[in-house]
Tab-separated table of C-alpha atoms in Angstrom:
chain	number	residue	atom	x	y	z
A	1	MET	CA	0.000	0.000	0.000
A	2	ASN	CA	1.520	3.304	-1.062
A	3	ASN	CA	1.506	6.326	1.244
A	4	CYS	CA	0.632	4.161	4.237
A	5	VAL	CA	2.673	3.966	7.431
A	6	GLU	CA	2.189	0.793	9.461
A	7	ILE	CA	3.144	0.687	13.142
A	8	ARG	CA	3.116	-2.285	15.502
A	9	TRP	CA	3.100	-1.723	19.274
A	10	HIS	CA	4.417	-4.262	21.800
A	11	GLY	CA	3.655	-3.744	25.472
A	12	ARG	CA	2.237	-5.413	28.512
A	13	GLY	CA	-1.358	-5.214	29.676
A	14	GLY	CA	-1.825	-2.046	31.730
A	15	GLN	CA	1.039	-0.041	30.163
A	16	GLY	CA	-1.195	1.821	27.734
A	17	ALA	CA	0.076	0.504	24.377
A	18	LYS	CA	-3.496	-0.031	23.158
A	19	THR	CA	-4.521	3.412	24.384
A	20	ALA	CA	-1.522	5.036	22.679
A	21	ALA	CA	-2.323	3.294	19.375
A	22	LEU	CA	-5.942	4.461	19.568
A	23	LEU	CA	-4.872	8.009	20.489
A	24	LEU	CA	-2.476	8.127	17.542
A	25	ALA	CA	-5.262	6.977	15.210
A	26	ASP	CA	-7.650	9.585	16.615
A	27	VAL	CA	-5.167	12.448	16.306
A	28	ALA	CA	-4.062	11.417	12.798
A	29	PHE	CA	-7.717	11.219	11.719
A	30	LYS	CA	-8.325	14.752	12.972
A	31	THR	CA	-5.462	15.996	10.799
A	32	GLY	CA	-7.068	14.522	7.676
A	33	SER	CA	-5.460	11.085	7.400
A	34	PHE	CA	-7.187	7.769	6.875
A	35	VAL	CA	-6.442	5.628	9.921
A	36	GLN	CA	-6.752	2.336	11.696
A	37	GLY	CA	-5.861	1.748	15.321
A	38	PHE	CA	-6.654	-1.588	16.905
A	39	PRO	CA	-5.394	-4.136	19.441
A	40	GLU	CA	-4.882	-7.837	18.920
A	41	TYR	CA	-6.758	-9.609	21.635
A	42	GLY	CA	-5.947	-12.916	23.218
A	43	PRO	CA	-5.903	-14.009	26.851
A	44	GLU	CA	-4.554	-10.616	27.981
A	45	ARG	CA	-4.335	-9.727	31.607
A	46	MET	CA	-2.395	-7.152	33.546
A	47	GLY	CA	1.289	-7.655	32.726
A	48	ALA	CA	0.791	-10.095	29.823
A	49	PRO	CA	2.278	-9.224	26.409
A	50	ILE	CA	-0.131	-7.382	24.095
A	51	THR	CA	0.076	-6.097	20.534
A	52	ALA	CA	-1.639	-3.093	18.967
A	53	TYR	CA	-1.477	-1.645	15.483
A	54	ASN	CA	-1.777	1.578	13.488
A	55	ARG	CA	-2.183	2.277	9.816
A	56	ILE	CA	-2.007	5.920	8.789
A	57	SER	CA	-2.398	6.993	5.175
A	58	LYS	CA	-3.284	9.924	2.957
A	59	ASP	CA	-5.197	7.413	0.807
A	60	GLU	CA	-8.162	5.252	1.736
A	61	ILE	CA	-7.094	2.099	3.612
A	62	ARG	CA	-8.652	-1.042	2.180
A	63	VAL	CA	-6.690	-3.626	4.165
A	64	HIS	CA	-8.295	-4.996	7.321
A	65	SER	CA	-5.827	-7.374	8.936
A	66	ASN	CA	-3.050	-7.406	11.488
A	67	ILE	CA	0.219	-5.818	10.400
A	68	TYR	CA	2.825	-8.389	9.455
A	69	HIS	CA	5.444	-6.131	7.852
A	70	PRO	CA	5.424	-2.884	9.845
A	71	ASP	CA	7.414	0.188	8.945
A	72	PHE	CA	7.905	0.957	12.639
A	73	VAL	CA	7.755	-0.978	15.893
A	74	VAL	CA	7.266	0.494	19.362
A	75	VAL	CA	8.423	-1.570	22.347
A	76	VAL	CA	6.858	-0.165	25.507
A	77	ASP	CA	8.554	-2.722	27.796
A	78	GLU	CA	12.166	-3.661	27.032
A	79	GLY	CA	11.640	-6.968	28.870
A	80	LEU	CA	9.646	-8.076	25.832
A	81	LEU	CA	12.865	-8.182	23.786
A	82	GLU	CA	13.520	-11.580	25.410
A	83	ALA	CA	9.913	-12.841	25.248
A	84	VAL	CA	8.640	-11.702	21.818
A	85	ASP	CA	10.281	-11.408	18.398
A	86	VAL	CA	9.533	-7.687	18.166
A	87	THR	CA	11.488	-7.309	14.900
A	88	ASN	CA	9.515	-10.008	13.059
A	89	GLY	CA	8.668	-8.579	9.624
A	90	LEU	CA	9.999	-5.106	10.516
A	91	SER	CA	11.208	-3.176	7.486
A	92	GLU	CA	14.892	-2.323	7.621
A	93	LYS	CA	13.931	0.996	5.971
A	94	GLY	CA	11.852	1.762	9.048
A	95	ALA	CA	12.869	1.789	12.694
A	96	ILE	CA	12.255	0.396	16.144
A	97	LEU	CA	11.672	2.584	19.220
A	98	ILE	CA	12.411	0.955	22.580
A	99	ASN	CA	11.524	2.225	26.032
A	100	SER	CA	14.840	1.857	27.823
A	101	ALA	CA	17.363	3.811	29.852
A	102	LYS	CA	20.090	1.657	28.277
A	103	PRO	CA	22.058	2.831	25.246
A	104	LYS	CA	20.892	1.227	22.012
A	105	GLU	CA	24.221	-0.608	21.690
A	106	GLU	CA	23.183	-2.787	24.649
A	107	LEU	CA	19.801	-3.567	23.077
A	108	ILE	CA	20.880	-4.363	19.504
A	109	PRO	CA	22.086	-7.910	20.378
A	110	HIS	CA	18.477	-8.703	21.442
A	111	LEU	CA	16.974	-7.661	18.087
A	112	ASN	CA	17.550	-10.878	16.120
A	113	GLY	CA	19.985	-9.343	13.651
A	114	TYR	CA	17.762	-6.379	12.761
A	115	LYS	CA	19.816	-3.945	10.631
A	116	GLY	CA	17.501	-0.910	10.567
A	117	MET	CA	17.457	2.178	12.750
A	118	VAL	CA	17.138	1.699	16.515
A	119	TYR	CA	15.934	4.509	18.784
A	120	THR	CA	15.480	4.601	22.546
A	121	ILE	CA	13.637	6.770	24.996
A	122	ASP	CA	13.560	6.517	28.769
A	123	ALA	CA	9.784	6.773	29.146
A	124	ARG	CA	10.048	6.074	32.879
A	125	LYS	CA	12.221	9.163	33.371
A	126	VAL	CA	9.912	11.324	31.242
A	127	SER	CA	6.674	10.184	32.854
A	128	LYS	CA	8.029	10.386	36.414
A	129	ALA	CA	9.342	13.922	35.752
A	130	CYS	CA	6.131	15.153	34.138
A	131	LEU	CA	3.375	13.017	35.636
A	132	GLY	CA	4.824	11.892	38.961
A	133	LYS	CA	4.027	8.246	38.124
A	134	TYR	CA	5.073	5.700	35.537
A	135	PHE	CA	2.753	5.959	32.526
A	136	PRO	CA	4.921	5.004	29.528
A	137	ASN	CA	2.301	5.413	26.819
A	138	THR	CA	2.387	9.218	26.538
A	139	PRO	CA	6.176	9.453	26.054
A	140	MET	CA	6.149	6.473	23.672
A	141	LEU	CA	3.383	8.090	21.610
A	142	ALA	CA	5.410	11.269	21.161
A	143	GLY	CA	8.514	9.200	20.495
A	144	ILE	CA	6.984	7.258	17.602
A	145	VAL	CA	5.533	10.416	16.082
A	146	LYS	CA	9.046	11.885	16.087
A	147	VAL	CA	10.767	8.728	14.802
A	148	SER	CA	8.205	7.977	12.086
A	149	GLY	CA	7.536	11.547	10.986
A	150	VAL	CA	3.946	10.451	10.466
A	151	MET	CA	2.596	13.832	11.618
A	152	ASP	CA	3.728	17.408	11.870
A	153	TYR	CA	4.871	18.247	15.427
A	154	VAL	CA	2.692	21.377	15.734
A	155	GLU	CA	-0.432	19.581	14.455
A	156	PHE	CA	0.251	16.610	16.721
A	157	MET	CA	0.696	18.773	19.816
A	158	SER	CA	-2.379	20.854	19.032
A	159	GLU	CA	-4.612	17.822	18.511
A	160	MET	CA	-3.233	16.068	21.596
A	161	GLU	CA	-3.988	19.138	23.710
A	162	THR	CA	-7.545	19.203	22.352
A	163	SER	CA	-7.917	15.496	23.116
A	164	PHE	CA	-6.536	15.866	26.657
A	165	ASN	CA	-8.751	18.929	27.283
A	166	HIS	CA	-11.778	16.866	26.306
A	167	LYS	CA	-10.772	13.744	28.251
A	168	PHE	CA	-9.463	15.458	31.408
A	169	SER	CA	-11.496	18.693	31.466
A	170	SER	CA	-11.860	18.574	35.257
A	171	LYS	CA	-8.149	17.801	35.847
A	172	PRO	CA	-5.991	20.596	34.418
A	173	GLU	CA	-2.898	19.213	36.172
A	174	VAL	CA	-3.257	15.971	34.171
A	175	ILE	CA	-3.498	17.943	30.914
A	176	GLU	CA	-0.407	19.980	31.756
A	177	GLY	CA	1.559	16.908	32.866
A	178	ASN	CA	0.735	14.967	29.704
A	179	MET	CA	1.567	17.909	27.446
A	180	ASN	CA	4.892	18.346	29.250
A	181	ALA	CA	5.552	14.609	28.831
A	182	LEU	CA	4.925	14.884	25.075
A	183	ARG	CA	7.308	17.842	24.758
A	184	MET	CA	10.016	16.239	26.878
A	185	ALA	CA	9.693	12.934	24.988
A	186	PHE	CA	10.391	14.637	21.671
A	187	ASP	CA	13.675	15.875	23.125
A	188	GLU	CA	14.580	12.581	24.818
A	189	VAL	CA	14.455	10.252	21.786
A	190	LYS	CA	17.989	9.003	21.086
């Protein structure tokens, strides 16, 4: 499919990978793209590995299946590098974004010979600094937008603020914290 970016998310139940994929789809839709954002369900429970997907395109999307050859992969929990083949089908013209405080050189041996671009972000550091708790999905969302270039930064930030204002209208501190996490995450991607 031309003009379509496909993203696969790997996380654990409760980390917000599904929510981040759905938020990305919602924001991309509001900027005029055709989108899909969906989880793959199985016997998920808190802490179990989960997968979610995004397709974002300027053209109508006619495919309705899981994503087997993603352009980008987001790994919300670096522990999954040992449990799941996160690079399976990943395009070497794309990239992988891993939530880790470790330098990418320490993670590359766990990527099954993947030769494409590898990026990291310490989502724990970002979310603790901006939100006071560990919510990795907001920093990872900003990180994949930066790595993939799927959306303009200004449009992304504007639509995210609108979304947060709607979702957390009675909690301005949550809106501010999440917006700060998005900004900081853009700077923290390595």
